[in-house]
């Protein structure tokens, strides 16, 4: 494989990682807020915070890793995305900032406030919406290049059915993935009240999730036919697999069986769809301005980045496993005994 | 206002706010590691309580540090897209490594905070501080490398507006990397120590919990000792920096010192004010030959003056004030901690006397101001360049719409965050008695 494909695969993996851990985190925030409003907080909030306290910071690093990596491997992305994303990017940043800090204030501080929980819960849904806009823009058609630099065409973006379909998909996926994980976590904690509530939420969100996916596909056909044809023509099997995994996951949770395996199915469901989406989009990172084959960083730097990446993983993977073993897979911790 | 000014303002605002939390983020893990080490070594629960309380407060500052760090990471591309396109070819390596270091630190910090009673061996939990300190320190090293590259670019050839023949390692280990990262890390340790010292001193002056006196005395002693060592290192780093600037960035040194004509036996100028047109300096204390001596350890060394440089390529003269304040505040903290050490050895006076405590209360805020002024000096000192010698700031700013709106939004955000973080931190400790925490640790030990 050449450097650009190693680079984009690594970055795509990290973005996928962020989508999963981010979704769990964002959704959990919303559920915590919702439970407080409906006076169900005593059922689930202690469980959510037991999971989130140790991992929220790590979640954030996945995101940082992605955007630092993409500028490193493909410096042109800094120019094109940087020039056009000032407003949506700043909105996302402000939301992430509010969320992260008020989460800490709420959880580590002396007193808890409903307004803080509100900020925390609401931003959890707005951040995926803001960030998904960036994926939409990468589809092309919203950016104009003039002699004065590149500009984002806001009107086209706001009127685009594709853009809106992606926003809704992002929000619903967050609730779906999050409730899926928390159902597993509650089951592991042998916390039947929380389990019932979360399982119910999961089943509620599964249906709109699969419907909105079809909308995204249909509107992609309208918006970027090349991409759509490539996805359907060459990578249909990835999307087919995704639906199979989805059915297995929902069926398992519906029949209250094998929750760990069900969550793996959810991971695979999103994994196959996300990689199918990514690979069918190539060679463009930003259609038509950034072509992966032309935009890659110079060879010396690419080699160094790959070396550092491998060394970094040797350090990270054992540490992450340690973190997971201490907080996610440690039955006593999950049950609240530690 | 035009795009360049707004972009500069916004970047300055974000960095100015972030640096408060970043400095604490790098320095504080060392403090609670030392406290826990002494606590285990001496088998004294008071030090363990110290480590617990400091790391608990640290969670708040680290949260704000993480999110503002995320902001600056993305803002670089949003506000300076042309620079990142050009520089991305060369600085990707340290940026990437910084994320790894940060990742490493984040993982182990989480583990540290939530495993106080989970390990059997009494040293195991302490050992987790080591990856936290290493991660924090290295992320400071790497990010300073990126900034040093902008000050002293190297590791490439500049051919027709493009960077060619790139050597990533030479760019990363650019000439100013070593000295600047040493300075950054030493001052971070120093600032964290003095912040702790400030709080302890304040508590000794004014405290509603009489029992806590012993606890705060111990905290003050520990913080002052670390502060003394770190401020010595910081002064050494500062001295090396001056020598370095003389060699590599003479225009910054000259602007810092209002040194207009090239001459040997150059004066060191302290304070005063300058008439920019006539180049007259008034009201300043001048130490003859000291600038030459600082630059090269020799009073006869010729120091380049500002008039040797093109007028549109020299930094603003305001940086002199930042330099003076940084040095003055730094030295103040050193003197207070040295005085504390001297009094500890003297039999006649107690080091916990009221006047010294009042002086000690100021060390934390002043060392933080020194950090801010030092960064103002470093950053404005390379104006008008964003990539010194290659790309001017004016050429690098974004053309996007909505900049003013974004500036206002972030200003409000930082204001709200600053106030809420202070509120939460004060609430966290104002009603909580340190001895209660000590008591808890004792009880838990009794059970085991």
XYZ file of C-alpha atoms in Angstrom:
786
model
C 0.000 0.000 0.000
C 1.215 3.540 -0.645
C 1.466 6.223 2.035
C -1.759 7.986 1.130
C -3.801 4.824 1.523
C -2.091 3.844 4.762
C -2.734 7.367 5.976
C -6.398 7.523 5.070
C -7.038 4.026 6.460
C -5.483 4.973 9.784
C -7.438 8.209 9.920
C -10.668 6.545 8.947
C -10.135 3.984 11.703
C -9.662 6.750 14.238
C -12.685 8.614 12.974
C -14.659 5.411 13.305
C -13.305 5.019 16.841
C -14.370 8.555 17.640
C -17.838 7.994 16.214
C -18.344 4.962 18.433
C -16.900 6.237 21.721
C -18.197 9.735 20.983
C -21.683 8.430 20.272
C -21.758 6.498 23.545
C -20.639 9.617 25.374
C -22.963 12.070 23.578
C -25.954 9.778 23.860
C -25.262 9.042 27.525
C -25.288 12.765 28.239
C -28.646 13.145 26.588
C -30.091 10.121 28.399
C -28.798 11.425 31.721
C -30.512 14.747 31.129
C -33.714 13.115 29.891
C -33.804 10.790 32.897
C -33.387 13.762 35.240
C -36.301 15.569 33.597
C -38.561 12.526 33.771
C -37.377 11.788 37.332
C -35.794 8.500 36.329
C -32.280 9.692 37.128
C -31.970 7.514 40.210
C -32.276 4.517 37.863
C -29.461 5.184 35.436
C -27.358 8.245 36.189
C -25.022 6.598 38.675
C -24.341 3.883 36.124
C -23.710 6.319 33.303
C -21.286 8.356 35.360
C -19.456 5.231 36.443
C -18.733 4.541 32.805
C -18.157 8.116 31.648
C -15.952 9.537 34.393
C -12.887 7.532 33.453
C -13.252 7.633 29.668
C -14.606 10.997 28.520
C -11.167 12.545 28.180
C -9.914 9.637 26.113
C -12.918 10.038 23.815
C -11.890 13.590 23.130
C -8.381 12.535 22.169
C -9.734 10.322 19.378
C -11.156 13.454 17.815
C -7.960 15.475 18.234
C -6.036 12.578 16.770
C -8.169 12.599 13.664
C -7.872 16.250 12.798
C -4.187 16.491 13.625
C -3.579 13.362 11.556
C -5.507 14.535 8.525
C -3.653 17.849 8.389
C -0.398 15.942 8.802
C -1.013 13.404 6.077
C -2.921 15.711 3.749
C -1.937 19.348 4.378
C -4.248 20.548 1.588
C -7.196 19.635 3.788
C -6.076 22.399 6.166
C -6.425 24.915 3.370
C -9.733 23.838 1.865
C -11.575 22.714 4.979
C -9.912 25.360 7.123
C -10.959 28.176 4.799
C -14.556 27.067 4.599
C -15.397 25.555 7.949
C -14.880 28.577 10.189
C -18.538 28.844 11.191
C -19.636 25.185 11.484
C -16.230 24.311 12.943
C -16.441 27.051 15.554
C -19.970 26.047 16.489
C -18.820 22.452 16.986
C -15.802 23.625 18.999
C -17.852 25.823 21.290
C -20.287 22.967 21.890
C -17.500 20.488 22.602
C -15.943 22.985 24.962
C -19.176 23.648 26.859
C -19.898 19.964 27.060
C -16.479 18.884 28.277
C -16.134 21.526 30.922
C -19.666 21.420 32.252
C -19.439 17.673 32.404
C -16.446 18.083 34.688
C -18.109 20.824 36.728
C -21.215 18.688 37.162
C -19.420 15.485 38.066
C -16.364 16.535 40.028
C -17.720 19.723 41.555
C -19.409 20.126 44.901
C -22.894 20.731 43.658
C -24.974 19.612 40.730
C -27.154 21.950 38.717
C -29.960 21.147 36.317
C -28.785 23.902 33.941
C -25.368 22.287 33.719
C -26.918 18.914 32.993
C -29.075 20.624 30.384
C -26.040 22.124 28.615
C -24.335 18.784 28.802
C -27.282 16.797 27.465
C -28.307 19.124 24.680
C -24.806 19.690 23.312
C -24.524 15.906 23.084
C -27.009 15.965 20.231
C -25.880 19.203 18.619
C -22.207 18.227 18.354
C -22.837 15.225 16.062
C -25.123 17.444 13.987
C -22.442 20.118 13.624
C -19.673 17.623 12.938
C -21.719 15.682 10.392
C -21.994 18.876 8.316
C -18.299 18.490 7.664
C -18.835 15.044 6.154
C -21.571 16.532 4.000
C -19.324 19.302 2.741
C -16.676 16.737 1.862
C -19.175 15.317 -0.636
C -18.534 18.358 -2.791
C -20.833 20.911 -4.386
C -20.907 23.342 -1.467
C -17.551 25.010 -1.978
C -16.700 27.660 -4.557
C -13.149 28.576 -5.425
C -12.554 32.173 -6.439
C -9.433 34.273 -6.886
C -9.984 35.456 -3.318
C -9.775 31.953 -1.840
C -12.377 29.250 -1.256
C -15.822 29.914 0.193
C -18.671 27.862 1.525
C -22.013 28.271 -0.240
C -24.334 28.400 2.767
C -27.607 28.614 0.896
C -26.984 25.434 -1.086
C -25.906 23.675 2.097
C -28.979 24.699 4.077
C -31.373 23.776 1.278
C -29.764 20.423 0.594
C -31.857 17.359 1.476
C -28.683 15.313 1.642
C -27.200 17.609 4.323
C -30.321 17.291 6.464
C -30.537 13.528 6.034
C -26.958 13.233 7.297
C -27.683 15.452 10.297
C -30.642 13.308 11.332
C -28.703 10.126 10.746
C -25.945 11.447 13.010
C -28.323 12.316 15.836
C -30.302 9.092 15.689
C -27.168 6.953 15.408
C -25.845 8.584 18.555
C -28.939 7.591 20.507
C -28.956 4.129 18.949
C -25.273 3.305 19.582
C -25.334 4.803 23.038
C -28.408 2.960 24.228
C -27.016 -0.229 22.679
C -23.807 0.062 24.682
C -25.498 1.119 27.886
C -27.926 -1.801 27.634
C -24.923 -4.090 27.575
C -23.297 -2.207 30.451
C -26.480 -2.300 32.558
C -26.880 -5.991 31.901
C -23.314 -6.533 33.040
C -23.977 -4.467 36.140
C -27.024 -6.666 36.860
C -29.003 -3.465 37.199
C -32.413 -4.574 35.959
C -34.209 -1.201 36.204
C -31.576 0.555 34.158
C -31.423 -2.383 31.811
C -35.144 -2.298 31.053
C -35.162 1.435 30.455
C -32.154 1.350 28.148
C -33.309 -1.696 26.230
C -36.576 0.073 25.584
C -34.739 3.138 24.301
C -32.574 1.007 22.066
C -35.533 -0.689 20.450
C -37.279 2.648 19.980
C -34.311 4.157 18.142
C -33.575 1.172 15.927
C -36.469 1.773 13.530
C -35.884 5.444 12.614
C -32.191 4.595 12.376
C -32.670 2.150 9.542
C -35.218 4.362 7.781
C -33.009 7.430 7.797
C -30.174 5.373 6.314
C -32.260 4.813 3.224
C -32.923 8.555 2.972
C -29.218 9.244 3.077
C -28.673 6.831 0.238
C -31.439 8.261 -1.885
C -30.344 11.835 -1.392
C -26.726 10.919 -2.070
C -27.877 9.712 -5.457
C -29.326 13.164 -6.091
C -26.310 14.974 -4.773
C -23.263 13.029 -5.932
C -24.167 10.362 -8.408
C -20.597 9.120 -8.940
C -20.232 8.374 -5.290
C -23.624 6.674 -5.147
C -22.887 4.493 -8.174
C -19.508 3.523 -6.806
C -21.075 2.577 -3.481
C -23.865 0.535 -5.035
C -21.841 -0.923 -7.876
C -18.637 -1.954 -6.143
C -19.266 -2.019 -2.437
C -22.923 -3.096 -2.159
C -21.849 -6.150 -0.170
C -20.469 -3.991 2.640
C -23.799 -2.234 3.017
C -25.604 -5.566 2.749
C -23.504 -6.958 5.579
C -24.284 -3.886 7.606
C -28.005 -4.594 7.390
C -27.428 -8.231 8.390
C -25.466 -7.115 11.467
C -28.210 -4.632 12.306
C -30.879 -7.344 12.199
C -28.823 -9.669 14.394
C -28.156 -6.912 16.945
C -31.776 -5.850 17.254
C -33.005 -9.454 17.386
C -30.549 -10.366 20.156
C -31.512 -7.437 22.313
C -35.197 -7.963 21.595
C -34.928 -11.553 22.830
C -32.622 -10.456 25.700
C -29.747 -12.659 24.650
C -25.942 -12.328 24.390
C -25.657 -8.576 24.971
C -21.907 -8.402 24.534
C -22.203 -10.109 21.176
C -25.098 -7.832 20.240
C -22.927 -4.787 20.861
C -20.192 -6.265 18.682
C -22.838 -6.611 15.967
C -23.654 -2.913 16.363
C -19.964 -2.111 16.012
C -19.754 -4.202 12.848
C -22.948 -2.709 11.499
C -21.493 0.793 11.715
C -18.021 -0.372 10.757
C -19.064 -1.913 7.456
C -21.332 0.985 6.531
C -18.722 3.573 7.483
C -15.909 1.889 5.578
C -18.196 1.280 2.606
C -19.043 4.963 2.606
C -15.382 5.935 2.912
C -13.911 3.624 0.352
C -16.540 4.394 -2.280
C -15.768 8.089 -1.865
C -12.138 7.720 -2.896
C -10.052 9.064 -4.537
C -11.586 12.325 -3.325
C -11.257 13.600 0.217
C -13.009 16.779 -0.837
C -14.688 16.413 -4.181
C -13.210 17.756 -6.512
C -10.510 19.844 -4.795
C -8.600 17.268 -2.792
C -7.613 14.088 -4.525
C -5.954 11.660 -2.168
C -3.233 10.794 -4.670
C -2.180 14.387 -5.195
C -2.649 15.871 -1.746
C -0.505 13.549 0.324
C 2.314 15.044 2.390
C 5.874 14.636 1.111
C 7.374 11.187 1.284
C 9.865 11.751 4.137
C 7.165 13.096 6.385
C 4.716 10.358 5.441
C 7.297 7.707 6.332
C 8.023 9.361 9.686
C 4.320 9.633 10.442
C 3.791 5.948 9.739
C 6.753 4.996 11.961
C 5.539 7.228 14.777
C 2.073 5.854 14.355
C 3.249 2.260 14.789
C 5.364 3.170 17.826
C 2.477 5.147 19.219
C 0.121 2.211 18.875
C 2.565 -0.023 20.731
C 2.218 2.405 23.593
C -1.485 3.105 23.282
C -3.002 -0.322 22.764
C -1.720 -1.834 26.038
C -2.730 1.319 27.917
C -6.201 1.283 26.404
C -6.571 -2.396 27.250
C -5.573 -1.599 30.815
C -8.160 1.179 30.938
C -10.870 -1.102 29.557
C -9.974 -3.891 31.949
C -10.122 -1.573 34.909
C -13.375 0.176 34.092
C -15.408 -1.610 31.427
C -14.641 -5.293 31.798
C -14.154 -5.333 35.544
C -17.409 -6.799 36.809
C -17.012 -5.427 40.336
C -16.294 -1.919 39.137
C -19.267 -1.965 36.787
C -21.518 -3.112 39.599
C -20.313 -0.231 41.689
C -18.424 -2.259 44.275
C -15.122 -0.523 43.607
C -11.286 45.393 11.763
C -9.705 43.349 9.060
C -9.367 39.595 8.975
C -5.718 39.587 10.011
C -6.316 41.596 13.184
C -9.358 39.523 14.184
C -7.561 36.262 13.502
C -4.627 37.416 15.610
C -6.878 38.559 18.416
C -8.804 35.321 18.461
C -5.664 33.191 18.404
C -4.155 35.287 21.193
C -7.323 35.004 23.238
C -7.571 31.230 22.863
C -3.899 30.663 23.613
C -3.893 33.156 26.464
C -6.783 31.306 28.072
C -5.533 27.826 27.263
C -2.037 28.482 28.601
C -3.358 29.001 32.127
C -4.803 25.481 32.171
C -2.061 23.938 30.071
C 0.606 25.184 32.489
C -1.250 23.751 35.456
C -1.802 20.610 33.390
C 1.918 20.067 32.881
C 3.052 21.105 36.343
C 0.436 19.767 38.730
C 0.948 15.995 38.222
C 4.497 16.432 39.522
C 3.097 18.068 42.656
C 0.637 15.330 43.528
C 3.159 12.664 42.601
C 5.639 14.135 45.095
C 2.957 14.427 47.755
C 1.893 10.826 47.297
C 5.513 9.664 47.291
C 6.234 11.386 50.607
C 2.938 10.137 51.994
C 3.781 6.525 51.299
C 7.420 6.887 52.277
C 6.689 8.562 55.606
C 3.467 6.640 56.061
C 1.745 9.968 56.706
C -1.908 10.186 55.611
C -1.700 13.984 55.501
C 0.391 13.855 52.340
C -1.919 11.272 50.794
C -4.838 13.606 51.484
C -2.826 16.367 49.806
C -2.337 14.280 46.671
C -6.029 13.395 46.660
C -7.234 16.942 47.075
C -4.820 18.403 44.540
C -5.683 15.797 41.937
C -9.380 16.357 42.583
C -9.032 20.064 41.889
C -6.849 19.182 38.945
C -9.755 17.349 37.234
C -11.499 20.697 36.808
C -8.495 22.497 35.351
C -7.582 19.564 33.162
C -11.098 19.459 31.691
C -10.905 23.095 30.669
C -7.343 22.534 29.431
C -8.408 19.618 27.252
C -11.306 21.400 25.613
C -9.447 24.662 25.014
C -6.535 22.649 23.643
C -8.928 21.013 21.210
C -10.071 24.483 20.188
C -6.597 25.790 19.459
C -5.730 22.621 17.557
C -8.566 23.182 15.111
C -8.390 26.962 15.138
C -4.922 26.810 13.644
C -6.439 25.429 10.438
C -9.580 27.551 10.621
C -7.802 30.872 11.061
C -4.489 30.264 9.291
C -5.308 27.814 6.482
C -2.477 28.889 4.177
C 0.054 28.538 6.949
C -1.137 25.061 7.864
C -1.090 23.999 4.227
C 2.507 25.133 3.928
C 3.632 24.194 7.435
C 1.695 20.921 7.475
C 4.398 19.524 5.240
C 6.965 20.068 7.981
C 5.354 20.244 11.431
C 3.075 17.228 11.102
C 5.511 15.026 13.020
C 5.674 16.903 16.347
C 1.951 17.675 16.166
C 1.204 14.004 15.694
C 3.543 13.015 18.521
C 1.949 15.583 20.780
C -1.387 13.836 20.323
C 0.160 10.513 21.261
C 1.689 11.989 24.400
C -1.633 13.578 25.248
C -3.448 10.297 24.638
C -1.037 8.490 26.924
C -1.464 11.102 29.642
C -5.272 11.081 29.341
C -5.486 7.321 29.763
C -3.275 7.169 32.825
C -4.761 10.254 34.409
C -8.167 8.573 34.240
C -6.707 5.469 35.799
C -4.973 7.502 38.508
C -8.100 9.401 39.478
C -10.338 6.360 39.819
C -8.092 3.735 41.358
C -7.140 5.201 44.740
C -8.123 2.069 46.626
C -7.996 -0.584 43.970
C -4.450 -1.892 44.135
C -2.934 -4.119 46.767
C 0.670 -2.931 46.598
C 0.986 0.507 48.209
C 3.339 1.792 45.485
C 1.246 0.684 42.490
C -1.058 3.690 42.509
C 1.875 6.052 42.905
C 3.572 4.502 39.858
C 0.648 5.591 37.675
C 1.735 9.196 38.162
C 4.881 8.481 36.159
C 3.166 7.997 32.771
C 0.994 11.021 33.582
C 4.044 13.216 34.210
C 5.876 11.784 31.190
C 2.841 12.259 28.931
C 2.292 15.843 30.083
C 5.941 16.825 29.835
C 6.388 15.295 26.406
C 3.276 16.886 25.033
C 4.728 20.208 26.199
C 8.009 19.356 24.465
C 6.363 18.486 21.176
C 3.994 21.415 21.034
C 6.838 23.770 21.901
C 8.726 22.194 19.015
C 5.958 23.314 16.655
C 6.129 26.818 18.049
C 9.931 26.855 17.909
C 9.748 25.847 14.287
C 7.727 28.978 13.603
C 10.415 31.034 15.336
C 13.446 29.312 13.879
C 12.336 27.322 10.824
C 14.725 24.699 9.563
C 14.747 21.311 7.868
C 13.674 22.384 4.366
C 14.689 24.391 1.299
C 12.482 27.232 0.186
C 12.089 27.090 -3.582
C 9.650 29.398 -5.359
C 7.202 29.642 -2.476
C 7.226 25.913 -1.760
C 9.007 23.903 0.885
C 11.284 21.306 -0.700
C 13.764 18.645 0.493
C 12.004 18.295 3.790
C 13.800 16.708 6.714
C 11.138 16.101 9.407
C 13.643 15.476 12.210
C 15.670 18.592 11.479
C 12.429 20.589 11.509
C 11.349 19.069 14.781
C 14.707 19.523 16.501
C 15.059 23.053 15.178
C 17.618 25.379 16.771
C 15.356 26.865 19.428
C 13.577 23.612 20.365
C 15.843 22.530 23.236
C 16.072 25.797 25.117
C 12.446 26.798 24.678
C 10.965 23.476 25.743
C 13.263 23.423 28.774
C 12.016 26.905 29.636
C 8.366 25.895 29.151
C 8.555 22.787 31.314
C 10.636 24.389 34.093
C 8.240 27.334 34.369
C 5.235 25.012 34.333
C 6.596 23.116 37.339
C 7.446 26.421 38.976
C 3.970 27.861 38.414
C 2.163 24.761 39.665
C 4.305 24.785 42.807
C 3.666 28.463 43.523
C -0.057 28.118 42.945
C -0.119 25.451 45.640
C 2.077 27.683 47.814
C -0.331 30.588 47.350
C -3.315 28.555 48.406
C -1.534 27.080 51.418
C -0.267 30.480 52.522
C -3.726 31.974 52.131
C -5.177 29.177 54.237
C -2.618 29.753 56.946
C -3.538 33.435 57.126
C -7.265 32.933 56.942
C -8.773 29.619 57.862
C -11.958 28.601 59.531
C -10.659 25.096 60.235
C -8.067 25.356 63.013
C -7.116 21.667 62.735
C -5.951 22.152 59.171
C -2.990 24.303 60.186
C -0.508 21.452 60.247
C -1.728 20.255 56.851
C -1.304 23.631 55.188
C 2.128 24.123 56.763
C 3.262 20.860 55.245
C 1.775 21.802 51.877
C 3.462 25.197 51.936
C 6.817 23.697 52.813
C 6.600 21.142 50.022
C 5.418 23.690 47.446
C 8.091 26.237 48.386
C 10.828 23.634 48.077
C 9.687 22.529 44.618
C 9.131 26.176 43.673
C 12.649 27.132 44.700
C 14.258 24.378 42.624
C 12.001 24.984 39.625
C 12.538 28.743 39.703
C 16.298 28.202 39.716
C 15.896 26.003 36.638
C 13.603 28.586 35.057
C 16.196 31.315 35.572
C 18.870 29.119 34.046
C 16.561 28.505 31.079
C 15.926 32.239 30.790
C 19.623 32.980 30.732
C 20.199 30.360 28.028
C 17.324 31.885 26.050
C 18.948 35.312 26.047
C 22.178 33.837 24.754
C 20.238 31.917 22.161
C 18.326 34.986 20.957
C 21.612 36.851 20.600
C 22.798 34.132 18.230
C 19.647 33.222 16.319
C 16.945 35.881 16.699
C 18.793 39.167 17.316
C 15.838 41.300 16.212
C 13.738 39.902 19.054
C 16.442 40.556 21.622
C 16.972 44.088 20.302
C 13.252 44.907 20.414
C 12.982 43.410 23.890
C 15.718 45.710 25.129
C 15.028 48.818 23.014
C 18.497 48.397 21.680
C 18.663 50.493 18.517
C 22.337 50.882 17.613
C 24.698 47.947 17.262
C 27.386 48.322 19.912
C 29.597 46.486 22.328
C 29.183 47.045 26.093
C 25.439 47.256 25.425
C 23.211 48.417 28.302
C 20.453 46.370 29.818
C 17.332 48.535 29.982
C 14.892 47.996 32.838
C 11.396 49.506 32.681
C 11.033 53.084 31.401
C 9.176 54.113 28.271
C 10.204 54.831 24.734
C 9.432 57.403 22.084
C 9.190 55.214 19.018
C 9.962 58.028 16.575
C 13.028 59.512 18.192
C 14.126 56.194 19.704
C 14.588 57.966 23.021
C 14.232 55.900 26.164
C 13.108 57.736 29.308
C 12.777 56.845 32.942
C 14.599 53.566 32.583
C 17.229 51.991 34.782
C 20.226 51.189 32.595
C 22.805 48.673 33.633
C 25.928 49.341 31.587
C 27.251 46.389 29.630
C 24.763 43.947 31.131
C 23.045 43.166 27.822
C 26.367 42.226 26.258
C 27.156 40.118 29.276
C 23.784 38.367 29.192
C 24.139 37.695 25.480
C 27.540 36.131 25.566
C 29.015 36.247 29.089
C 31.354 38.990 27.918
C 30.926 42.727 28.463
C 32.592 43.533 25.162
C 30.279 41.488 22.937
C 28.689 43.426 20.108
C 24.899 43.241 20.263
C 23.002 43.905 17.044
C 20.661 46.879 17.182
C 17.193 47.269 15.680
C 18.405 49.726 13.070
C 20.233 46.926 11.311
C 16.933 45.302 10.309
C 14.341 46.336 7.743
C 11.774 48.474 9.496
C 8.890 46.280 8.346
C 10.565 43.182 9.742
C 11.109 44.192 13.354
C 8.867 43.217 16.254
C 6.771 45.826 18.120
C 8.613 47.668 20.905
C 5.878 46.868 23.435
C 7.487 43.486 24.078
C 10.016 45.234 26.330
C 7.364 45.643 29.020
C 6.397 41.977 28.786
C 10.017 41.007 29.154
C 10.532 43.205 32.200
C 7.373 41.992 33.916
C 8.128 38.360 33.200
C 11.615 38.613 34.652
C 10.493 40.728 37.592
C 7.687 38.352 38.590
C 9.890 35.309 38.118
C 12.611 36.756 40.312
C 10.027 37.777 42.920
C 8.880 34.158 43.240
C 12.453 32.962 43.496
C 13.245 35.490 46.233
C 10.180 34.556 48.294
C 10.913 30.850 48.102
C 14.597 31.452 48.883
C 13.631 33.569 51.887
C 11.355 30.782 53.036
C 14.247 28.319 52.799
C 16.588 30.640 54.689
C 14.102 31.181 57.503
C 13.582 27.442 57.793
C 17.239 27.084 58.736
C 17.365 30.107 60.989
C 16.438 29.503 64.616
C 15.360 33.059 65.234
C 12.334 33.514 62.973
C 9.635 31.150 61.869
C 9.168 30.714 58.152
C 5.432 30.857 58.765
C 5.458 34.491 59.889
C 2.628 36.688 58.649
C 4.553 39.084 56.339
C 6.205 36.220 54.503
C 2.855 34.457 54.164
C 1.386 37.579 52.578
C 4.286 37.672 50.130
C 3.790 33.965 49.431
C 0.107 34.450 48.567
C 1.212 36.547 45.605
C 3.613 33.975 44.133
C 0.966 31.856 42.386
C -0.817 34.628 40.503
C 2.453 36.377 39.694
C 4.092 33.289 38.262
C 0.996 32.752 36.118
C 1.270 36.331 34.911
C 4.926 35.671 34.150
C 3.861 32.749 31.961
C 1.366 34.920 30.090
C 3.824 37.764 29.608
C 6.529 35.353 28.533
C 4.263 34.011 25.807
C 3.239 37.523 24.727
C 6.918 38.304 24.460
C 7.721 35.133 22.520
C 4.806 35.454 20.113
C 4.808 39.194 19.470
C 8.581 39.022 19.313
C 8.413 37.193 15.991
C 6.028 39.657 14.375
C 5.488 40.294 11.508
C 6.278 36.689 10.675
C 4.150 33.600 11.169
C 6.963 31.476 9.799
C 9.947 33.635 10.557
C 11.734 34.680 7.382
C 9.307 32.879 5.068
C 5.644 33.724 5.558
C 4.153 36.875 7.040
C 1.139 36.783 9.320
C -0.783 39.050 6.936
C -0.479 36.491 4.119
C -1.674 33.573 6.178
C -5.010 34.660 7.631
C -8.313 33.215 6.479
C -10.734 35.000 4.142
C -13.821 33.358 5.591
C -16.930 35.338 6.499
C -18.242 35.640 10.004
C -14.921 36.193 11.761
C -16.163 38.954 14.073
C -19.085 36.822 15.126
C -16.762 33.938 15.948
C -14.478 36.264 17.905
C -17.366 37.470 20.066
C -18.692 33.953 20.583
C -15.350 32.680 21.820
C -14.827 35.723 24.042
C -18.137 34.978 25.768
C -17.259 31.292 26.004
C -13.933 31.948 27.743
C -15.533 34.414 30.096
C -18.217 31.922 31.119
C -15.742 29.070 31.422
C -13.285 31.124 33.441
C -15.941 32.234 35.902
C -17.581 28.808 36.259
C -14.280 26.999 36.674
C -13.206 29.400 39.432
C -16.595 29.100 41.078
C -16.480 25.309 41.059
C -12.901 25.191 42.354
C -13.594 27.601 45.189
C -16.782 25.750 46.160
C -14.907 22.488 46.070
C -12.444 23.488 48.766
C -13.913 26.350 50.773
C -16.244 24.108 52.764
C -14.167 21.002 52.865
C -11.848 20.402 55.734
C -8.524 18.814 54.887
C -8.447 16.925 58.181
C -11.745 15.246 57.287
C -10.029 13.728 54.277
C -7.119 12.651 56.454
C -9.611 11.112 58.842
C -11.230 9.175 55.989
C -7.901 7.757 54.903
C -7.179 6.666 58.463
C -10.566 4.990 58.773
C -10.118 3.108 55.543
C -6.758 1.909 56.745
C -8.291 0.768 59.996
C -10.702 -1.445 58.128
C -8.073 -3.208 56.051
